[in-house]
Amino acid sequence: MIMDLHEIIASTDRYNFHSHTQFCDGRDTVAEIAAAAVAGGFIHFGFSPHSPIPIPSPCNMTVESVDAFKTEIRIANDMAQDQCRFYTGMEIDFLNKDWAPASPYFADLDLDYSIGSVHFIRNRHGEYVDIDGKFDSFKDKMAKKFDNDIRYVVNEYYRASAEMLAMGGFDILGHMDKIGQNASYFHPGIEEEGWYCDLVDSYMAEVISSGIIVEINTKARIEHGRFFPGERYWKKLIDAGVPLMINSDSHFAGKIDASRAEAFDILNRLKR
């Protein structure tokens, strides 16, 4: 990492380190998002396409496109003329011990930073299934891939998350409790159940011990009324001294700052 993320998040709120472009499942180009970042007064802006993975996925970039992506970030920096610094990042999918943020492939890419995230989990047949999409898709996969066993899905999500955390190799923990959204739509009230709370508490203890930067992800705030991690967990993270970063996880140029001001307001109140 060629910059100090801790220093950046301590000195300004005009940053965003989670964004997606045409290189993965984003809708706008690097140039369009870079122009929006400059117009929006950002000082630091990171591009973090979904990493290549060794299984078919319409949402992830390809190995072959990595060099072109890095070239476009260099061009964006030249065009910005020091108005905003752009960074070459990647949201790296954890699949298993052989394909993870800590894998040698990613270390050799010479990224400025990386986000570690879980989007895929294994079902009981060993098949990797994307559980991060819209609820209608999630509900269909629950029936076809997981026999509607939501407890298995939640446990596997946090098991994979803990394994990724233990392996390390990344700078920012992406959307820490993302499974809570689809799980709650599938089984209302699940986040209040004792076993679920115990699972999250155990994982949070590992997150706190790791010293990793945790992002507060604002992508779902407008449509679903929630942040990741949920607000219920923020005070515990703050009190434990966990460094928190507010990212928009934007897939459109017009949403690079969506709900970030609200998240900063809540975070600052909790810190008082």
PDB file of C-alpha atoms in Angstrom:
ATOM      1  CA  MET A   1       0.000   0.000   0.000  1.00  0.00           C
ATOM      2  CA  ILE A   2       1.583   3.273  -1.070  1.00  0.00           C
ATOM      3  CA  MET A   3      -0.593   5.567   1.029  1.00  0.00           C
ATOM      4  CA  ASP A   4      -1.672   5.654   4.662  1.00  0.00           C
ATOM      5  CA  LEU A   5      -5.381   4.884   4.847  1.00  0.00           C
ATOM      6  CA  HIS A   6      -5.449   5.645   8.586  1.00  0.00           C
ATOM      7  CA  GLU A   7      -4.046   9.119   7.992  1.00  0.00           C
ATOM      8  CA  ILE A   8      -6.507   9.796   5.183  1.00  0.00           C
ATOM      9  CA  ILE A   9      -9.628   8.861   7.142  1.00  0.00           C
ATOM     10  CA  ALA A  10      -8.383  10.823  10.162  1.00  0.00           C
ATOM     11  CA  SER A  11      -7.769  13.994   8.163  1.00  0.00           C
ATOM     12  CA  THR A  12     -10.735  14.328   5.786  1.00  0.00           C
ATOM     13  CA  ASP A  13     -14.165  12.992   4.889  1.00  0.00           C
ATOM     14  CA  ARG A  14     -13.654  13.687   1.182  1.00  0.00           C
ATOM     15  CA  TYR A  15     -12.630  10.164   0.339  1.00  0.00           C
ATOM     16  CA  ASN A  16     -14.267   7.007  -0.945  1.00  0.00           C
ATOM     17  CA  PHE A  17     -12.450   3.710  -1.352  1.00  0.00           C
ATOM     18  CA  HIS A  18     -15.208   1.409  -2.578  1.00  0.00           C
ATOM     19  CA  SER A  19     -16.479   1.899  -6.125  1.00  0.00           C
ATOM     20  CA  HIS A  20     -17.249  -0.208  -9.185  1.00  0.00           C
ATOM     21  CA  THR A  21     -16.996   0.560 -12.887  1.00  0.00           C
ATOM     22  CA  GLN A  22     -17.494  -1.107 -16.239  1.00  0.00           C
ATOM     23  CA  PHE A  23     -14.647  -3.467 -15.400  1.00  0.00           C
ATOM     24  CA  CYS A  24     -17.024  -5.494 -13.201  1.00  0.00           C
ATOM     25  CA  ASP A  25     -20.702  -4.871 -12.437  1.00  0.00           C
ATOM     26  CA  GLY A  26     -20.525  -1.073 -12.322  1.00  0.00           C
ATOM     27  CA  ARG A  27     -22.537   0.920 -14.828  1.00  0.00           C
ATOM     28  CA  ASP A  28     -20.178   3.800 -15.630  1.00  0.00           C
ATOM     29  CA  THR A  29     -16.605   4.091 -16.834  1.00  0.00           C
ATOM     30  CA  VAL A  30     -13.531   4.977 -14.812  1.00  0.00           C
ATOM     31  CA  ALA A  31     -13.381   8.322 -16.612  1.00  0.00           C
ATOM     32  CA  GLU A  32     -17.031   9.134 -15.817  1.00  0.00           C
ATOM     33  CA  ILE A  33     -16.654   8.267 -12.156  1.00  0.00           C
ATOM     34  CA  ALA A  34     -13.341  10.115 -11.892  1.00  0.00           C
ATOM     35  CA  ALA A  35     -14.984  13.236 -13.338  1.00  0.00           C
ATOM     36  CA  ALA A  36     -17.825  12.923 -10.814  1.00  0.00           C
ATOM     37  CA  ALA A  37     -15.302  12.552  -7.978  1.00  0.00           C
ATOM     38  CA  VAL A  38     -13.485  15.735  -8.999  1.00  0.00           C
ATOM     39  CA  ALA A  39     -16.778  17.608  -9.391  1.00  0.00           C
ATOM     40  CA  GLY A  40     -17.886  16.349  -5.981  1.00  0.00           C
ATOM     41  CA  GLY A  41     -14.808  17.686  -4.244  1.00  0.00           C
ATOM     42  CA  PHE A  42     -13.233  14.361  -3.377  1.00  0.00           C
ATOM     43  CA  ILE A  43      -9.549  14.458  -2.463  1.00  0.00           C
ATOM     44  CA  HIS A  44      -8.939  10.708  -2.354  1.00  0.00           C
ATOM     45  CA  PHE A  45     -10.877   8.195  -4.443  1.00  0.00           C
ATOM     46  CA  GLY A  46     -10.302   4.487  -4.827  1.00  0.00           C
ATOM     47  CA  PHE A  47     -11.508   2.173  -7.566  1.00  0.00           C
ATOM     48  CA  SER A  48     -12.201  -1.353  -6.335  1.00  0.00           C
ATOM     49  CA  PRO A  49     -13.568  -3.713  -9.006  1.00  0.00           C
ATOM     50  CA  HIS A  50     -14.716  -7.158  -7.948  1.00  0.00           C
ATOM     51  CA  SER A  51     -11.636  -9.296  -8.314  1.00  0.00           C
ATOM     52  CA  PRO A  52     -11.079 -12.068 -10.810  1.00  0.00           C
ATOM     53  CA  ILE A  53     -12.229 -15.415  -9.455  1.00  0.00           C
ATOM     54  CA  PRO A  54     -11.741 -18.956 -10.769  1.00  0.00           C
ATOM     55  CA  ILE A  55     -15.463 -19.616 -11.193  1.00  0.00           C
ATOM     56  CA  PRO A  56     -17.969 -18.089 -13.659  1.00  0.00           C
ATOM     57  CA  SER A  57     -19.412 -14.763 -12.495  1.00  0.00           C
ATOM     58  CA  PRO A  58     -20.973 -11.891 -14.462  1.00  0.00           C
ATOM     59  CA  CYS A  59     -20.112  -9.492 -11.628  1.00  0.00           C
ATOM     60  CA  ASN A  60     -16.337 -10.002 -11.487  1.00  0.00           C
ATOM     61  CA  MET A  61     -13.591  -8.594 -13.660  1.00  0.00           C
ATOM     62  CA  THR A  62     -11.416 -10.916 -15.709  1.00  0.00           C
ATOM     63  CA  VAL A  63      -7.713 -11.575 -15.292  1.00  0.00           C
ATOM     64  CA  GLU A  64      -7.213 -10.232 -18.796  1.00  0.00           C
ATOM     65  CA  SER A  65      -8.767  -6.843 -17.947  1.00  0.00           C
ATOM     66  CA  VAL A  66      -6.580  -6.031 -14.924  1.00  0.00           C
ATOM     67  CA  ASP A  67      -3.850  -4.265 -16.887  1.00  0.00           C
ATOM     68  CA  ALA A  68      -6.386  -2.129 -18.758  1.00  0.00           C
ATOM     69  CA  PHE A  69      -8.001  -1.197 -15.455  1.00  0.00           C
ATOM     70  CA  LYS A  70      -4.677  -0.098 -13.973  1.00  0.00           C
ATOM     71  CA  THR A  71      -3.928   1.934 -17.080  1.00  0.00           C
ATOM     72  CA  GLU A  72      -7.238   3.793 -16.813  1.00  0.00           C
ATOM     73  CA  ILE A  73      -6.477   4.771 -13.217  1.00  0.00           C
ATOM     74  CA  ARG A  74      -3.140   6.215 -14.323  1.00  0.00           C
ATOM     75  CA  ILE A  75      -4.940   8.188 -17.036  1.00  0.00           C
ATOM     76  CA  ALA A  76      -7.508   9.444 -14.493  1.00  0.00           C
ATOM     77  CA  ASN A  77      -4.698  10.708 -12.258  1.00  0.00           C
ATOM     78  CA  ASP A  78      -3.096  12.535 -15.180  1.00  0.00           C
ATOM     79  CA  MET A  79      -6.411  14.150 -16.089  1.00  0.00           C
ATOM     80  CA  ALA A  80      -7.189  15.181 -12.507  1.00  0.00           C
ATOM     81  CA  GLN A  81      -4.030  17.310 -12.267  1.00  0.00           C
ATOM     82  CA  ASP A  82      -3.777  16.840  -8.486  1.00  0.00           C
ATOM     83  CA  GLN A  83      -7.386  17.891  -7.820  1.00  0.00           C
ATOM     84  CA  CYS A  84      -8.073  14.344  -6.618  1.00  0.00           C
ATOM     85  CA  ARG A  85      -5.785  11.383  -6.075  1.00  0.00           C
ATOM     86  CA  PHE A  86      -7.091   8.147  -7.577  1.00  0.00           C
ATOM     87  CA  TYR A  87      -6.036   4.750  -6.281  1.00  0.00           C
ATOM     88  CA  THR A  88      -5.880   1.318  -7.836  1.00  0.00           C
ATOM     89  CA  GLY A  89      -7.724  -1.009  -5.499  1.00  0.00           C
ATOM     90  CA  MET A  90      -9.688  -4.208  -5.722  1.00  0.00           C
ATOM     91  CA  GLU A  91     -12.531  -5.821  -3.794  1.00  0.00           C
ATOM     92  CA  ILE A  92     -11.134  -9.306  -3.465  1.00  0.00           C
ATOM     93  CA  ASP A  93     -13.528 -12.211  -3.136  1.00  0.00           C
ATOM     94  CA  PHE A  94     -12.736 -14.831  -0.531  1.00  0.00           C
ATOM     95  CA  LEU A  95     -13.611 -18.333  -1.714  1.00  0.00           C
ATOM     96  CA  ASN A  96     -11.276 -20.595   0.242  1.00  0.00           C
ATOM     97  CA  LYS A  97      -7.695 -20.838   1.482  1.00  0.00           C
ATOM     98  CA  ASP A  98      -6.498 -21.166  -2.110  1.00  0.00           C
ATOM     99  CA  TRP A  99      -8.380 -18.125  -3.460  1.00  0.00           C
ATOM    100  CA  ALA A 100      -8.378 -15.280  -0.982  1.00  0.00           C
ATOM    101  CA  PRO A 101      -7.069 -11.737  -0.504  1.00  0.00           C
ATOM    102  CA  ALA A 102      -3.918 -13.369   0.907  1.00  0.00           C
ATOM    103  CA  SER A 103      -3.296 -15.377  -2.288  1.00  0.00           C
ATOM    104  CA  PRO A 104       0.014 -14.686  -4.069  1.00  0.00           C
ATOM    105  CA  TYR A 105      -1.824 -13.656  -7.251  1.00  0.00           C
ATOM    106  CA  PHE A 106      -3.190 -10.528  -5.591  1.00  0.00           C
ATOM    107  CA  ALA A 107       0.040  -9.654  -3.816  1.00  0.00           C
ATOM    108  CA  ASP A 108       1.754  -9.624  -7.207  1.00  0.00           C
ATOM    109  CA  LEU A 109      -0.712  -7.111  -8.680  1.00  0.00           C
ATOM    110  CA  ASP A 110       0.940  -4.183  -6.851  1.00  0.00           C
ATOM    111  CA  LEU A 111      -2.387  -2.658  -5.796  1.00  0.00           C
ATOM    112  CA  ASP A 112      -2.569   0.506  -3.726  1.00  0.00           C
ATOM    113  CA  TYR A 113      -5.032  -1.197  -1.357  1.00  0.00           C
ATOM    114  CA  SER A 114      -7.563  -3.999  -1.220  1.00  0.00           C
ATOM    115  CA  ILE A 115     -10.942  -4.754   0.321  1.00  0.00           C
ATOM    116  CA  GLY A 116     -11.679  -8.240   1.603  1.00  0.00           C
ATOM    117  CA  SER A 117     -15.277  -9.371   1.097  1.00  0.00           C
ATOM    118  CA  VAL A 118     -17.433 -12.486   1.097  1.00  0.00           C
ATOM    119  CA  HIS A 119     -20.029 -12.727  -1.667  1.00  0.00           C
ATOM    120  CA  PHE A 120     -19.936 -16.459  -2.385  1.00  0.00           C
ATOM    121  CA  ILE A 121     -20.437 -19.347   0.015  1.00  0.00           C
ATOM    122  CA  ARG A 122     -20.369 -23.095  -0.531  1.00  0.00           C
ATOM    123  CA  ASN A 123     -23.552 -25.093  -0.312  1.00  0.00           C
ATOM    124  CA  ARG A 124     -23.582 -28.627   1.044  1.00  0.00           C
ATOM    125  CA  HIS A 125     -22.650 -29.959  -2.394  1.00  0.00           C
ATOM    126  CA  GLY A 126     -19.490 -27.851  -2.499  1.00  0.00           C
ATOM    127  CA  GLU A 127     -20.881 -25.434  -5.097  1.00  0.00           C
ATOM    128  CA  TYR A 128     -20.051 -21.754  -4.710  1.00  0.00           C
ATOM    129  CA  VAL A 129     -23.194 -19.621  -4.750  1.00  0.00           C
ATOM    130  CA  ASP A 130     -23.420 -15.820  -4.884  1.00  0.00           C
ATOM    131  CA  ILE A 131     -25.615 -14.797  -1.932  1.00  0.00           C
ATOM    132  CA  ASP A 132     -25.066 -11.051  -2.352  1.00  0.00           C
ATOM    133  CA  GLY A 133     -27.621 -10.158  -5.016  1.00  0.00           C
ATOM    134  CA  LYS A 134     -31.171  -8.860  -4.947  1.00  0.00           C
ATOM    135  CA  PHE A 135     -33.593 -10.626  -2.637  1.00  0.00           C
ATOM    136  CA  ASP A 136     -35.642 -12.275  -5.401  1.00  0.00           C
ATOM    137  CA  SER A 137     -32.464 -13.972  -6.628  1.00  0.00           C
ATOM    138  CA  PHE A 138     -31.430 -14.844  -3.090  1.00  0.00           C
ATOM    139  CA  LYS A 139     -34.835 -16.374  -2.352  1.00  0.00           C
ATOM    140  CA  ASP A 140     -34.628 -18.482  -5.504  1.00  0.00           C
ATOM    141  CA  LYS A 141     -31.149 -19.700  -4.572  1.00  0.00           C
ATOM    142  CA  MET A 142     -32.290 -20.501  -1.050  1.00  0.00           C
ATOM    143  CA  ALA A 143     -34.800 -22.950  -2.488  1.00  0.00           C
ATOM    144  CA  LYS A 144     -32.644 -24.398  -5.270  1.00  0.00           C
ATOM    145  CA  LYS A 145     -29.189 -24.381  -3.682  1.00  0.00           C
ATOM    146  CA  PHE A 146     -29.642 -24.387   0.095  1.00  0.00           C
ATOM    147  CA  ASP A 147     -32.904 -26.273   0.781  1.00  0.00           C
ATOM    148  CA  ASN A 148     -34.178 -23.062   2.420  1.00  0.00           C
ATOM    149  CA  ASP A 149     -31.749 -23.558   5.325  1.00  0.00           C
ATOM    150  CA  ILE A 150     -31.088 -19.925   6.259  1.00  0.00           C
ATOM    151  CA  ARG A 151     -29.203 -20.905   9.389  1.00  0.00           C
ATOM    152  CA  TYR A 152     -26.699 -22.852   7.284  1.00  0.00           C
ATOM    153  CA  VAL A 153     -26.238 -19.856   4.957  1.00  0.00           C
ATOM    154  CA  VAL A 154     -25.644 -17.408   7.803  1.00  0.00           C
ATOM    155  CA  ASN A 155     -23.237 -19.739   9.577  1.00  0.00           C
ATOM    156  CA  GLU A 156     -21.295 -20.383   6.375  1.00  0.00           C
ATOM    157  CA  TYR A 157     -21.091 -16.659   5.637  1.00  0.00           C
ATOM    158  CA  TYR A 158     -19.546 -15.894   9.003  1.00  0.00           C
ATOM    159  CA  ARG A 159     -17.338 -18.980   8.897  1.00  0.00           C
ATOM    160  CA  ALA A 160     -15.905 -17.841   5.572  1.00  0.00           C
ATOM    161  CA  SER A 161     -15.611 -14.269   6.858  1.00  0.00           C
ATOM    162  CA  ALA A 162     -13.651 -15.418   9.906  1.00  0.00           C
ATOM    163  CA  GLU A 163     -11.340 -17.558   7.767  1.00  0.00           C
ATOM    164  CA  MET A 164     -10.681 -14.624   5.431  1.00  0.00           C
ATOM    165  CA  LEU A 165      -9.957 -12.361   8.389  1.00  0.00           C
ATOM    166  CA  ALA A 166      -7.538 -14.855   9.904  1.00  0.00           C
ATOM    167  CA  MET A 167      -5.642 -15.195   6.628  1.00  0.00           C
ATOM    168  CA  GLY A 168      -5.356 -11.413   6.168  1.00  0.00           C
ATOM    169  CA  GLY A 169      -3.789  -9.918   3.075  1.00  0.00           C
ATOM    170  CA  PHE A 170      -6.200  -6.982   2.746  1.00  0.00           C
ATOM    171  CA  ASP A 171      -6.561  -3.452   4.133  1.00  0.00           C
ATOM    172  CA  ILE A 172     -10.313  -2.882   4.514  1.00  0.00           C
ATOM    173  CA  LEU A 173     -13.052  -5.251   5.660  1.00  0.00           C
ATOM    174  CA  GLY A 174     -15.956  -4.949   3.224  1.00  0.00           C
ATOM    175  CA  HIS A 175     -19.635  -4.750   4.300  1.00  0.00           C
ATOM    176  CA  MET A 176     -19.106  -6.735   7.499  1.00  0.00           C
ATOM    177  CA  ASP A 177     -22.629  -8.087   8.063  1.00  0.00           C
ATOM    178  CA  LYS A 178     -24.006  -7.940   4.515  1.00  0.00           C
ATOM    179  CA  ILE A 179     -25.799 -11.290   4.883  1.00  0.00           C
ATOM    180  CA  GLY A 180     -28.121  -9.657   7.422  1.00  0.00           C
ATOM    181  CA  GLN A 181     -30.096  -7.879   4.701  1.00  0.00           C
ATOM    182  CA  ASN A 182     -31.170 -10.879   2.642  1.00  0.00           C
ATOM    183  CA  ALA A 183     -31.388 -13.101   5.708  1.00  0.00           C
ATOM    184  CA  SER A 184     -33.806 -10.646   7.340  1.00  0.00           C
ATOM    185  CA  TYR A 185     -36.002 -10.464   4.264  1.00  0.00           C
ATOM    186  CA  PHE A 186     -36.045 -14.255   4.096  1.00  0.00           C
ATOM    187  CA  HIS A 187     -36.617 -14.751   7.834  1.00  0.00           C
ATOM    188  CA  PRO A 188     -37.856 -11.534   9.510  1.00  0.00           C
ATOM    189  CA  GLY A 189     -36.447 -11.075  12.994  1.00  0.00           C
ATOM    190  CA  ILE A 190     -33.455 -13.359  12.449  1.00  0.00           C
ATOM    191  CA  GLU A 191     -30.989 -10.684  13.566  1.00  0.00           C
ATOM    192  CA  GLU A 192     -32.628 -10.626  16.997  1.00  0.00           C
ATOM    193  CA  GLU A 193     -32.372 -14.372  17.561  1.00  0.00           C
ATOM    194  CA  GLY A 194     -29.857 -15.520  20.153  1.00  0.00           C
ATOM    195  CA  TRP A 195     -27.819 -17.811  17.925  1.00  0.00           C
ATOM    196  CA  TYR A 196     -27.489 -15.069  15.299  1.00  0.00           C
ATOM    197  CA  CYS A 197     -26.434 -12.462  17.866  1.00  0.00           C
ATOM    198  CA  ASP A 198     -23.869 -14.862  19.325  1.00  0.00           C
ATOM    199  CA  LEU A 199     -22.458 -15.519  15.871  1.00  0.00           C
ATOM    200  CA  VAL A 200     -22.049 -11.821  15.099  1.00  0.00           C
ATOM    201  CA  ASP A 201     -20.616 -11.086  18.559  1.00  0.00           C
ATOM    202  CA  SER A 202     -18.019 -13.804  18.107  1.00  0.00           C
ATOM    203  CA  TYR A 203     -17.053 -12.508  14.685  1.00  0.00           C
ATOM    204  CA  MET A 204     -16.896  -8.911  15.907  1.00  0.00           C
ATOM    205  CA  ALA A 205     -14.467  -9.963  18.627  1.00  0.00           C
ATOM    206  CA  GLU A 206     -12.196 -11.367  15.914  1.00  0.00           C
ATOM    207  CA  VAL A 207     -12.574  -8.202  13.846  1.00  0.00           C
ATOM    208  CA  ILE A 208     -11.632  -6.049  16.834  1.00  0.00           C
ATOM    209  CA  SER A 209      -8.601  -8.199  17.613  1.00  0.00           C
ATOM    210  CA  SER A 210      -7.398  -8.049  14.007  1.00  0.00           C
ATOM    211  CA  GLY A 211      -6.935  -4.262  13.916  1.00  0.00           C
ATOM    212  CA  ILE A 212      -8.365  -4.160  10.381  1.00  0.00           C
ATOM    213  CA  ILE A 213     -10.053  -1.037   9.025  1.00  0.00           C
ATOM    214  CA  VAL A 214     -13.813  -1.658   8.887  1.00  0.00           C
ATOM    215  CA  GLU A 215     -15.861   0.113   6.275  1.00  0.00           C
ATOM    216  CA  ILE A 216     -19.290   1.518   6.970  1.00  0.00           C
ATOM    217  CA  ASN A 217     -20.912   0.739   3.642  1.00  0.00           C
ATOM    218  CA  THR A 218     -23.721   3.107   2.620  1.00  0.00           C
ATOM    219  CA  LYS A 219     -24.868   1.420  -0.593  1.00  0.00           C
ATOM    220  CA  ALA A 220     -28.156   0.020   0.778  1.00  0.00           C
ATOM    221  CA  ARG A 221     -29.183   2.992   2.911  1.00  0.00           C
ATOM    222  CA  ILE A 222     -31.584   4.659   0.471  1.00  0.00           C
ATOM    223  CA  GLU A 223     -33.271   1.527  -0.872  1.00  0.00           C
ATOM    224  CA  HIS A 224     -33.157  -0.740   2.185  1.00  0.00           C
ATOM    225  CA  GLY A 225     -32.712   1.666   5.096  1.00  0.00           C
ATOM    226  CA  ARG A 226     -29.550   0.089   6.427  1.00  0.00           C
ATOM    227  CA  PHE A 227     -25.795   0.390   6.567  1.00  0.00           C
ATOM    228  CA  PHE A 228     -23.236  -2.408   6.714  1.00  0.00           C
ATOM    229  CA  PRO A 229     -22.386  -3.045   9.456  1.00  0.00           C
ATOM    230  CA  GLY A 230     -25.729  -2.184  11.028  1.00  0.00           C
ATOM    231  CA  GLU A 231     -25.839   0.851  13.309  1.00  0.00           C
ATOM    232  CA  ARG A 232     -26.410  -1.440  16.301  1.00  0.00           C
ATOM    233  CA  TYR A 233     -22.752  -2.488  16.057  1.00  0.00           C
ATOM    234  CA  TRP A 234     -21.091   0.894  15.599  1.00  0.00           C
ATOM    235  CA  LYS A 235     -20.726   1.903  19.238  1.00  0.00           C
ATOM    236  CA  LYS A 236     -19.012  -1.363  20.124  1.00  0.00           C
ATOM    237  CA  LEU A 237     -16.565  -0.889  17.277  1.00  0.00           C
ATOM    238  CA  ILE A 238     -15.944   2.732  18.257  1.00  0.00           C
ATOM    239  CA  ASP A 239     -15.386   1.881  21.913  1.00  0.00           C
ATOM    240  CA  ALA A 240     -12.911  -0.825  20.895  1.00  0.00           C
ATOM    241  CA  GLY A 241     -10.929   1.686  18.854  1.00  0.00           C
ATOM    242  CA  VAL A 242     -11.621   0.054  15.509  1.00  0.00           C
ATOM    243  CA  PRO A 243     -10.725   2.393  12.621  1.00  0.00           C
ATOM    244  CA  LEU A 244     -13.892   3.065  10.622  1.00  0.00           C
ATOM    245  CA  MET A 245     -14.078   4.223   7.022  1.00  0.00           C
ATOM    246  CA  ILE A 246     -17.263   5.380   5.266  1.00  0.00           C
ATOM    247  CA  ASN A 247     -17.577   4.111   1.682  1.00  0.00           C
ATOM    248  CA  SER A 248     -20.450   4.290  -0.777  1.00  0.00           C
ATOM    249  CA  ASP A 249     -19.812   1.045  -2.701  1.00  0.00           C
ATOM    250  CA  SER A 250     -21.071   2.965  -5.711  1.00  0.00           C
ATOM    251  CA  HIS A 251     -21.894   1.321  -9.029  1.00  0.00           C
ATOM    252  CA  PHE A 252     -22.963   4.587 -10.685  1.00  0.00           C
ATOM    253  CA  ALA A 253     -21.164   7.923 -11.013  1.00  0.00           C
ATOM    254  CA  GLY A 254     -24.158   9.690  -9.505  1.00  0.00           C
ATOM    255  CA  LYS A 255     -24.003   7.652  -6.298  1.00  0.00           C
ATOM    256  CA  ILE A 256     -20.378   8.009  -5.240  1.00  0.00           C
ATOM    257  CA  ASP A 257     -21.379  10.165  -2.245  1.00  0.00           C
ATOM    258  CA  ALA A 258     -24.777   8.586  -1.530  1.00  0.00           C
ATOM    259  CA  SER A 259     -25.699   8.569   2.193  1.00  0.00           C
ATOM    260  CA  ARG A 260     -22.128   9.228   3.297  1.00  0.00           C
ATOM    261  CA  ALA A 261     -23.006  12.541   4.977  1.00  0.00           C
ATOM    262  CA  GLU A 262     -25.730  10.817   6.990  1.00  0.00           C
ATOM    263  CA  ALA A 263     -23.311   8.087   8.040  1.00  0.00           C
ATOM    264  CA  PHE A 264     -20.733  10.661   9.146  1.00  0.00           C
ATOM    265  CA  ASP A 265     -23.389  12.504  11.189  1.00  0.00           C
ATOM    266  CA  ILE A 266     -24.379   9.309  13.017  1.00  0.00           C
ATOM    267  CA  LEU A 267     -20.781   8.252  13.539  1.00  0.00           C
ATOM    268  CA  ASN A 268     -19.754  11.625  14.929  1.00  0.00           C
ATOM    269  CA  ARG A 269     -22.681  11.654  17.370  1.00  0.00           C
ATOM    270  CA  LEU A 270     -21.725   8.200  18.647  1.00  0.00           C
ATOM    271  CA  LYS A 271     -18.127   9.313  19.172  1.00  0.00           C
ATOM    272  CA  ARG A 272     -19.080  12.182  21.488  1.00  0.00           C
TER     273      ARG A 272
END
